[in-house]
mmCIF file of C-alpha atoms in Angstrom:
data_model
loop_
_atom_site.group_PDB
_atom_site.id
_atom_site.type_symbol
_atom_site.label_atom_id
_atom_site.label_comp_id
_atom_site.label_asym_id
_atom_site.label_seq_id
_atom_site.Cartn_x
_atom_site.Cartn_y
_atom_site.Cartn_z
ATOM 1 C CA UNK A 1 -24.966 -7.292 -1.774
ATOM 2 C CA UNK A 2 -21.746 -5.326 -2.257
ATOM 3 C CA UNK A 3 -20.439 -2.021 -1.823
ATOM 4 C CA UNK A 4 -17.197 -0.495 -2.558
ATOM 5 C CA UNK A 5 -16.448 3.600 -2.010
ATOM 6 C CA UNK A 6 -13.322 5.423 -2.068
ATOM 7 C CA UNK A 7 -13.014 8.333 0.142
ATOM 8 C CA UNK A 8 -10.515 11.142 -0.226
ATOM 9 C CA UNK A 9 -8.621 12.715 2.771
ATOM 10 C CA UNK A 10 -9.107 15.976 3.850
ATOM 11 C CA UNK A 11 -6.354 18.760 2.453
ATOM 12 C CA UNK A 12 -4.521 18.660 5.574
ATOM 13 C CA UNK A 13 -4.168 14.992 5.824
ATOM 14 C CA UNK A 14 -3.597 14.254 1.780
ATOM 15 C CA UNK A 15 -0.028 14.808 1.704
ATOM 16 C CA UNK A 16 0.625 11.640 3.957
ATOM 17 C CA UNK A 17 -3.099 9.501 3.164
ATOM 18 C CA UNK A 18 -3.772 8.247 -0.145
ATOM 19 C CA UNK A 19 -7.389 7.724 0.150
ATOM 20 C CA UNK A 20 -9.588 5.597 2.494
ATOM 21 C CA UNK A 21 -11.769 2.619 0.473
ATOM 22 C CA UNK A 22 -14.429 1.065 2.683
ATOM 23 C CA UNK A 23 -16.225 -2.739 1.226
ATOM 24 C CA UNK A 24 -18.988 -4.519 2.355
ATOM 25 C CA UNK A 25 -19.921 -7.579 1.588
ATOM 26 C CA UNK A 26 -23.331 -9.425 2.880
ATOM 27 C CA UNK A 27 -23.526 -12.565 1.522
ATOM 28 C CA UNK A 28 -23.467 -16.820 3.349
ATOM 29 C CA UNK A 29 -20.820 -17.188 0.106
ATOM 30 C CA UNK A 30 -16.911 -17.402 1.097
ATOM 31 C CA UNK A 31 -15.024 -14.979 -1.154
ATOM 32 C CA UNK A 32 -11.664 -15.342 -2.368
ATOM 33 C CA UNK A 33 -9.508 -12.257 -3.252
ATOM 34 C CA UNK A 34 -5.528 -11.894 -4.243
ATOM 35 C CA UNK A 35 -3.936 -9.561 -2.855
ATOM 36 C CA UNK A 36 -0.791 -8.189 -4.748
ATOM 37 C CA UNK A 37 1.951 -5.686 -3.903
ATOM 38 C CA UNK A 38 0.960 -1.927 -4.379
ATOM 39 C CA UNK A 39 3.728 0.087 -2.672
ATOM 40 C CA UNK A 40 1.977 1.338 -0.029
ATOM 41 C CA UNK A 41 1.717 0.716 3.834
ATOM 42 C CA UNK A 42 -2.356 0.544 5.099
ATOM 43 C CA UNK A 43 -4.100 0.566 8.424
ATOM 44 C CA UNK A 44 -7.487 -2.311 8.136
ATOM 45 C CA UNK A 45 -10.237 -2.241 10.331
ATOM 46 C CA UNK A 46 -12.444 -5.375 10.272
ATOM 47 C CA UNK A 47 -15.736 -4.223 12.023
ATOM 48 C CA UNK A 48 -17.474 -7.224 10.461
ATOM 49 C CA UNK A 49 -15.694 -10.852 9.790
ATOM 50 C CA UNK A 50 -11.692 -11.135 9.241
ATOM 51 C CA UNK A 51 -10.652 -12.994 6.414
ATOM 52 C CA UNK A 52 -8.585 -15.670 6.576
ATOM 53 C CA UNK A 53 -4.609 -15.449 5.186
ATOM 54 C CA UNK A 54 -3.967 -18.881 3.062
ATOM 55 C CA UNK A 55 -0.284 -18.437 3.560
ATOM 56 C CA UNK A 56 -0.100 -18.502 6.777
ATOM 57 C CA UNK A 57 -3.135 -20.360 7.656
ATOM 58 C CA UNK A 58 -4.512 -17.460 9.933
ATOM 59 C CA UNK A 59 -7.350 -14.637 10.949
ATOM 60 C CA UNK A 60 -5.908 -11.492 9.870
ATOM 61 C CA UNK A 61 -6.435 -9.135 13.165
ATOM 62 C CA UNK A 62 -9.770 -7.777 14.188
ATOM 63 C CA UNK A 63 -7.671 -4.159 13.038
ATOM 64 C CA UNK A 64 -3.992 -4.147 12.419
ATOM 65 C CA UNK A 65 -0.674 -2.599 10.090
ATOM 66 C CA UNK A 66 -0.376 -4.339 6.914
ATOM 67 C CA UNK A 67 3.279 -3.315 5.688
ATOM 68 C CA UNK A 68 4.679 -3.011 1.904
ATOM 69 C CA UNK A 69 4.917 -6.594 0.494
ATOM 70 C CA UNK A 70 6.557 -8.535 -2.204
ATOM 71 C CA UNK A 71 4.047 -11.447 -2.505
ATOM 72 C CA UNK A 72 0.663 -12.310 -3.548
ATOM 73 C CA UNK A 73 -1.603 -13.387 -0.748
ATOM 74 C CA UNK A 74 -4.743 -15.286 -1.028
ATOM 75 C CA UNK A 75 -7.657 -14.379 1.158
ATOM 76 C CA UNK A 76 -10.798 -15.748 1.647
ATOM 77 C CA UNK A 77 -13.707 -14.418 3.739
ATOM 78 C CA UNK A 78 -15.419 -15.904 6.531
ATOM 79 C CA UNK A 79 -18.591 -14.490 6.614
ATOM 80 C CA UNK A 80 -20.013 -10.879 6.366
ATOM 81 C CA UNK A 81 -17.223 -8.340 5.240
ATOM 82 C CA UNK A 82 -17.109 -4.438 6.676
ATOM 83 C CA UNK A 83 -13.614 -3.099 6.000
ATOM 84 C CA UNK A 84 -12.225 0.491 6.418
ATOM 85 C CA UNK A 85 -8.739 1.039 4.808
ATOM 86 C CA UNK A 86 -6.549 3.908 5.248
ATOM 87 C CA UNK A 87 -3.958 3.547 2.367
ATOM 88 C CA UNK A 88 -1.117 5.544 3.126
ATOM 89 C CA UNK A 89 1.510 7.620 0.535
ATOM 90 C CA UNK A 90 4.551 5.650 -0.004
ATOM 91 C CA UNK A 91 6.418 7.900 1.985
ATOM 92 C CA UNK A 92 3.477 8.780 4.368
ATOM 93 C CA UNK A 93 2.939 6.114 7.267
ATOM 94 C CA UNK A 94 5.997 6.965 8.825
ATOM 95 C CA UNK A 95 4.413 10.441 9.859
ATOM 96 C CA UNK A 96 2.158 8.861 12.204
ATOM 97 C CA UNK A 97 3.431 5.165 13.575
ATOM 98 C CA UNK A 98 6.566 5.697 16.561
ATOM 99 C CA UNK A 99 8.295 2.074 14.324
ATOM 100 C CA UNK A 100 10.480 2.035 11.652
ATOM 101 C CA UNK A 101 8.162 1.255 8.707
ATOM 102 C CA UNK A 102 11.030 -1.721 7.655
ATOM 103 C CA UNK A 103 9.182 -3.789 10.850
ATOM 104 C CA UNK A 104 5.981 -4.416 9.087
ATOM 105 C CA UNK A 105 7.633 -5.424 5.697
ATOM 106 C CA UNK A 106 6.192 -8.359 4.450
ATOM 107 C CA UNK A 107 3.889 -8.007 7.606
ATOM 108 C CA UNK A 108 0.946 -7.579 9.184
ATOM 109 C CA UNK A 109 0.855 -6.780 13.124
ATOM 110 C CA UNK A 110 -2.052 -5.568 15.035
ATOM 111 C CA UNK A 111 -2.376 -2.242 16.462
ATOM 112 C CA UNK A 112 -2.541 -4.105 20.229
ATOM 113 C CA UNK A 113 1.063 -5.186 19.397
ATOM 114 C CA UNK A 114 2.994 -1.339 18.541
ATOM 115 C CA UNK A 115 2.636 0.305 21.587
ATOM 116 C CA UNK A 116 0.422 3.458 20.528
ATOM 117 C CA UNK A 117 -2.475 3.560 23.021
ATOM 118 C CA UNK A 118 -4.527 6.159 21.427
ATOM 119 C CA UNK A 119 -4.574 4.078 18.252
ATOM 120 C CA UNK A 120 -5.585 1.268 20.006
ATOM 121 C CA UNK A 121 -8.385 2.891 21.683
ATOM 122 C CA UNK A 122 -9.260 4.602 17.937
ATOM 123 C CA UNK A 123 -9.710 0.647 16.534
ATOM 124 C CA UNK A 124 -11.923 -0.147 19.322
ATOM 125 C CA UNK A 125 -14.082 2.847 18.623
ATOM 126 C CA UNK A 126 -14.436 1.877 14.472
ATOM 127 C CA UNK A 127 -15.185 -1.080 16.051
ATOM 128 C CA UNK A 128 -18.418 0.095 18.022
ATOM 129 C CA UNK A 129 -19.300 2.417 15.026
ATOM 130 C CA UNK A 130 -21.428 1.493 11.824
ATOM 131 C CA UNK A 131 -21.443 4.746 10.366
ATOM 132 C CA UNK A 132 -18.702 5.122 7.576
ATOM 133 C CA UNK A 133 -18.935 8.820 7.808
ATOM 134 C CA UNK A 134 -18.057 9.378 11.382
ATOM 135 C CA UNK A 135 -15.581 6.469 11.422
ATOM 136 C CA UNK A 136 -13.720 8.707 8.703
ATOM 137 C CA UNK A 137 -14.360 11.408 10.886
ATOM 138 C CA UNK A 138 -12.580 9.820 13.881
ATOM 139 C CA UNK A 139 -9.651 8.650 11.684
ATOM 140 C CA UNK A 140 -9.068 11.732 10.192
ATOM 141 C CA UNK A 141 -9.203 13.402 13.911
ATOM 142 C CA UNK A 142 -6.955 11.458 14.943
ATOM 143 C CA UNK A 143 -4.051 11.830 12.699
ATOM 144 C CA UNK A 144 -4.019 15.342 12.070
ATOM 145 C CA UNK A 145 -3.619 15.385 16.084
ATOM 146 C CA UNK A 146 -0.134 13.549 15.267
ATOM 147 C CA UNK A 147 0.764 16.064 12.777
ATOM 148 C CA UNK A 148 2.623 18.729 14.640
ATOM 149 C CA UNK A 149 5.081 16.253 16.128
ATOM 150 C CA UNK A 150 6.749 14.893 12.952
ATOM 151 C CA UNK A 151 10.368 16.144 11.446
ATOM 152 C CA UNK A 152 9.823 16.681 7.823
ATOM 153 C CA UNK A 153 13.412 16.995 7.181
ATOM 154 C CA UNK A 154 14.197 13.426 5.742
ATOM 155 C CA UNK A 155 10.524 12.971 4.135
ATOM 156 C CA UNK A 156 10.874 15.549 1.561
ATOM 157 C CA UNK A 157 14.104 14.038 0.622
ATOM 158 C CA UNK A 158 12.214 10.583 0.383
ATOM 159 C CA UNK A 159 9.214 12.421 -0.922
ATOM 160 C CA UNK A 160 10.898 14.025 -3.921
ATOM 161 C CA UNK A 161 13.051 10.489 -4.380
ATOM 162 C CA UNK A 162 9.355 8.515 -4.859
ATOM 163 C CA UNK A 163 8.360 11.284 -7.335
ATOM 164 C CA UNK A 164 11.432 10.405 -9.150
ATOM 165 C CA UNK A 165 10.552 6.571 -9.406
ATOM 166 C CA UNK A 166 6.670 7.608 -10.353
ATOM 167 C CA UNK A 167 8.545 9.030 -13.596
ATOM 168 C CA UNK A 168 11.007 7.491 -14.617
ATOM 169 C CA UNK A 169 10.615 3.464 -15.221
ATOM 170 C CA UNK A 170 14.303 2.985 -15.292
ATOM 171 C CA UNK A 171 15.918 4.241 -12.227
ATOM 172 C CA UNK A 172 18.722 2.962 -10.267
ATOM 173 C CA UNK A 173 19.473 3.612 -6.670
ATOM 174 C CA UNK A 174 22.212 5.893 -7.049
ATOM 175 C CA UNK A 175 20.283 8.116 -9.450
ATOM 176 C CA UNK A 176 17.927 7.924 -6.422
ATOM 177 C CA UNK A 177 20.140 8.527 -3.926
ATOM 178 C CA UNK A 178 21.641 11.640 -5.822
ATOM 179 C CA UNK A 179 18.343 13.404 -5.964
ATOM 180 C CA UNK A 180 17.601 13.195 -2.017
ATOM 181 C CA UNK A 181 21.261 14.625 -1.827
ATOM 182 C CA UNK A 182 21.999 11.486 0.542
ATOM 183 C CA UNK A 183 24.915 9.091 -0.356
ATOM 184 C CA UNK A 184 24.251 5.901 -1.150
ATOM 185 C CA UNK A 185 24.364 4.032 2.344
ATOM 186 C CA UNK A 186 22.542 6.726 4.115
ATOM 187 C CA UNK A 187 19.656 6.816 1.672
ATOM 188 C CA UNK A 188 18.796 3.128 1.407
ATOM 189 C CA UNK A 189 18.939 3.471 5.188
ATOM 190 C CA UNK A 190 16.120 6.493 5.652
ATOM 191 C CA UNK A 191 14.642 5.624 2.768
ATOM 192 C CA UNK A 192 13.601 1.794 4.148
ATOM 193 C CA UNK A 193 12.825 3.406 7.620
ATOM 194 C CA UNK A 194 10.210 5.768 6.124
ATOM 195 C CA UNK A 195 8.826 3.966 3.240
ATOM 196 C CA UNK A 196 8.886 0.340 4.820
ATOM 197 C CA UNK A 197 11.290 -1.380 1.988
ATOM 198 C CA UNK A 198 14.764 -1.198 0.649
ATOM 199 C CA UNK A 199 14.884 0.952 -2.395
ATOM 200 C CA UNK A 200 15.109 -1.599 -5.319
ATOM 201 C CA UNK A 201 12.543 -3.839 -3.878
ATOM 202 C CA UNK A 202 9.654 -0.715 -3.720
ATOM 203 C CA UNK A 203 11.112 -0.334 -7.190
ATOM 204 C CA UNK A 204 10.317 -3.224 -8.791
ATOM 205 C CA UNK A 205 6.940 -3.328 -7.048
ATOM 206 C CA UNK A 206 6.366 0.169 -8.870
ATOM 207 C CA UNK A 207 7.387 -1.307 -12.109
ATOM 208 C CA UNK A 208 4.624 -3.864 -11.773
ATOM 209 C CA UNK A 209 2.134 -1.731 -10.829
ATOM 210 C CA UNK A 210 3.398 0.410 -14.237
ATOM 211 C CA UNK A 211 2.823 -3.201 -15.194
ATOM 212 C CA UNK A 212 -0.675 -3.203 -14.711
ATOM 213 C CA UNK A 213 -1.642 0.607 -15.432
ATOM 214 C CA UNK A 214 0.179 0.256 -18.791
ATOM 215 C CA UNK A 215 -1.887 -2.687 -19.411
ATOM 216 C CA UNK A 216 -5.241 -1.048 -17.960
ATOM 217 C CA UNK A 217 -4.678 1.939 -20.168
ATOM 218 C CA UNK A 218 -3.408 -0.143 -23.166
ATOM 219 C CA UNK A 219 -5.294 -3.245 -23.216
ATOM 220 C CA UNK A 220 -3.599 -4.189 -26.961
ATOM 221 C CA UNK A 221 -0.102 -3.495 -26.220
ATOM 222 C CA UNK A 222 2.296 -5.930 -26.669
ATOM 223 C CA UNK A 223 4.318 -7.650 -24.225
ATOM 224 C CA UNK A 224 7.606 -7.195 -25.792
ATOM 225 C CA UNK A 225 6.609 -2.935 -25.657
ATOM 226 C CA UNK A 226 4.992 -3.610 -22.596
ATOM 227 C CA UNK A 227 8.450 -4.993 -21.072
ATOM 228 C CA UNK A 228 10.313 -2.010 -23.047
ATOM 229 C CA UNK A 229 7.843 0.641 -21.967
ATOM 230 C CA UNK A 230 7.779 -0.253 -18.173
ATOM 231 C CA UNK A 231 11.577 -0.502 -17.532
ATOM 232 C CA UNK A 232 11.831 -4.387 -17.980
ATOM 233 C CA UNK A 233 15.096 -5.440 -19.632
ATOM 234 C CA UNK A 234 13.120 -8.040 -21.866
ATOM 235 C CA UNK A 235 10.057 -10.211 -21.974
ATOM 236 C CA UNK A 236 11.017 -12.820 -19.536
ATOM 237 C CA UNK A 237 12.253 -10.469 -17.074
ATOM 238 C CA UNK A 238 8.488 -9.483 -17.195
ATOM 239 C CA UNK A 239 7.221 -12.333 -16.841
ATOM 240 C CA UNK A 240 9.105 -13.901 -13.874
ATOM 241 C CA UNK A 241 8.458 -10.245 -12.186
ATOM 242 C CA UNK A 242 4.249 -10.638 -12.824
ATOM 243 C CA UNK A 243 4.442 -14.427 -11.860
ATOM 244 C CA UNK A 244 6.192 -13.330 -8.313
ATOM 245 C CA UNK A 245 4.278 -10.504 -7.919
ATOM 246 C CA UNK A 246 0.323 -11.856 -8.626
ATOM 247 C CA UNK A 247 1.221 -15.988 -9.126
ATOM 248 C CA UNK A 248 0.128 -15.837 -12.787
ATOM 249 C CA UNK A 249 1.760 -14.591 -16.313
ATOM 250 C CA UNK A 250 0.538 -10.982 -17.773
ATOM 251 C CA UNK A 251 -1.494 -13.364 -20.313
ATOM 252 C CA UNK A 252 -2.960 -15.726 -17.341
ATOM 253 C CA UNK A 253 -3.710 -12.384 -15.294
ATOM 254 C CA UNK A 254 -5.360 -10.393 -18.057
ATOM 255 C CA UNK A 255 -7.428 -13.954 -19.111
ATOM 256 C CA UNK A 256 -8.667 -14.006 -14.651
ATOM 257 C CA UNK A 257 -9.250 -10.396 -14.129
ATOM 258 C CA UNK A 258 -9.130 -6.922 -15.654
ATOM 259 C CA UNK A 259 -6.426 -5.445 -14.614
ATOM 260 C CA UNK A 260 -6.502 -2.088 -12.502
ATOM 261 C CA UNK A 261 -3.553 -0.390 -10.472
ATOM 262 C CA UNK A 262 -3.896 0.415 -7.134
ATOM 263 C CA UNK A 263 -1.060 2.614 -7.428
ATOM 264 C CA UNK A 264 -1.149 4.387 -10.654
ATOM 265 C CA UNK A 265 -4.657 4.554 -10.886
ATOM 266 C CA UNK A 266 -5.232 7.145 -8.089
ATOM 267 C CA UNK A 267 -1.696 9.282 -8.118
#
């Protein structure tokens, strides 16, 4: 038996959480997922079994950081799954973790390994807890707790430079750059400290997950007006973007799965 629910954040907490999705799975089947880039930073809690990372041949942590990424991972469960995810806005982690968000690009480190005790004693808690509703409870205590200590000053510059990139398909660094009033060096270097990866590569993972609302939305659309309407410069561009984002072509990936972005989907 599965279930699968998506919980919002309270008012207080929405300008820096996306949403929280929770998934069990009871079953003596292994599962296999793929996990592609979305542009956003999460905090996993495995109160039942981890699953195991193909790439690297490893147990995800019991509960750890899984930073922005550029590459599809392959999971597979090993036995009963009880997940609680905390997906972050783009700009939003940074509000709560004392690390640049740049250290878990790519990356996944458990909350044992950054240093933040009370987080640490928070996972251990989720872990001792079966009931969704108070583990949401406990998460959403502790965060707005770590509210009052953050300067805002640089994320509403990065805030109001990821609202540009939402709109506009085609948008170059500088453009970016310009509307945070930063120059050029300055902004790649707040802007990869707070979001967790260098302007052009969250941009491209943006475009793909365009990608994949376009095509969600669309289901008939063309790849050549797909390409044109998501900021591609042609077909092939396109394609070699979907093939190192998700391992498979738009064709192969609509042919596997329907496809559903994480990040468009739920702005």
């Amino acid at each position: 038996m599965e279930t699968f629910n998506i919980i919002y954040p309270s008012p207080a907490l929405a300008p820096y959480i996306r949403y929280y999705w929770l998934l069990k799975v009871n079953t003596v089947s292994v599962i296999s997922e793929t996990s592609i880039p979305v542009g956003c930073i999460n905090l996993i809690f495995h109160r039942g079994s981890r699953m195991f990372s193909e790439p690297t041949k490893e147990l995800q942590p019991q509960s750890f950081i899984g930073g922005i990424s550029t590459e599809f991972t392959e999971l597979t469960s090993t036995g009963n799954v009880d997940m609680i995810v905390v997906v972050f806005q783009p700009f939003g982690a940074r509000t709560f973790f004392p690390l640049p968000m740049s250290e878990f690009f790519n990356n996944c480190i458990s909350v044992n390994d950054i240093g933040d005790i009370s987080l640490q004693e928070l996972a251990n808690r989720i872990q001792d807890i079966r009931d969704s509703k108070l583990s949401i409870e406990l998460i959403e205590r502790h965060f707005i707790k770590q509210l009052h200590s953050f300067d805002h000053y640089n994320y509403k510059r990065i805030a109001t430079a990821i609202e540009a990139v939402n709109n506009q398909p085609q948008i170059d660094v500088t453009t970016l750059s310009d509307t945070a009033c930063l120059s050029y060096k300055q902004f790649t270097r707040i802007f990869t400290e707070h979001v967790g990866a260098k302007p052009k590569e969250f941009t491209r993972i943006i475009r793909f997950q365009r990608a994949l609302y376009v095509l969600q939305t669309t289901p008939q659309i063309s790849l050549t007006q797909l390409a044109f309407e998501c900021g591609y410069y042609d077909q092939p561009h396109l394609i070699k973007e979907f093939k190192a984002f998700s391992g498979c072509t738009p064709s192969e990936f609509v042919a596997k799965c329907s496809p559903y972005s994480d990040y468009f989907s739920t702005l």
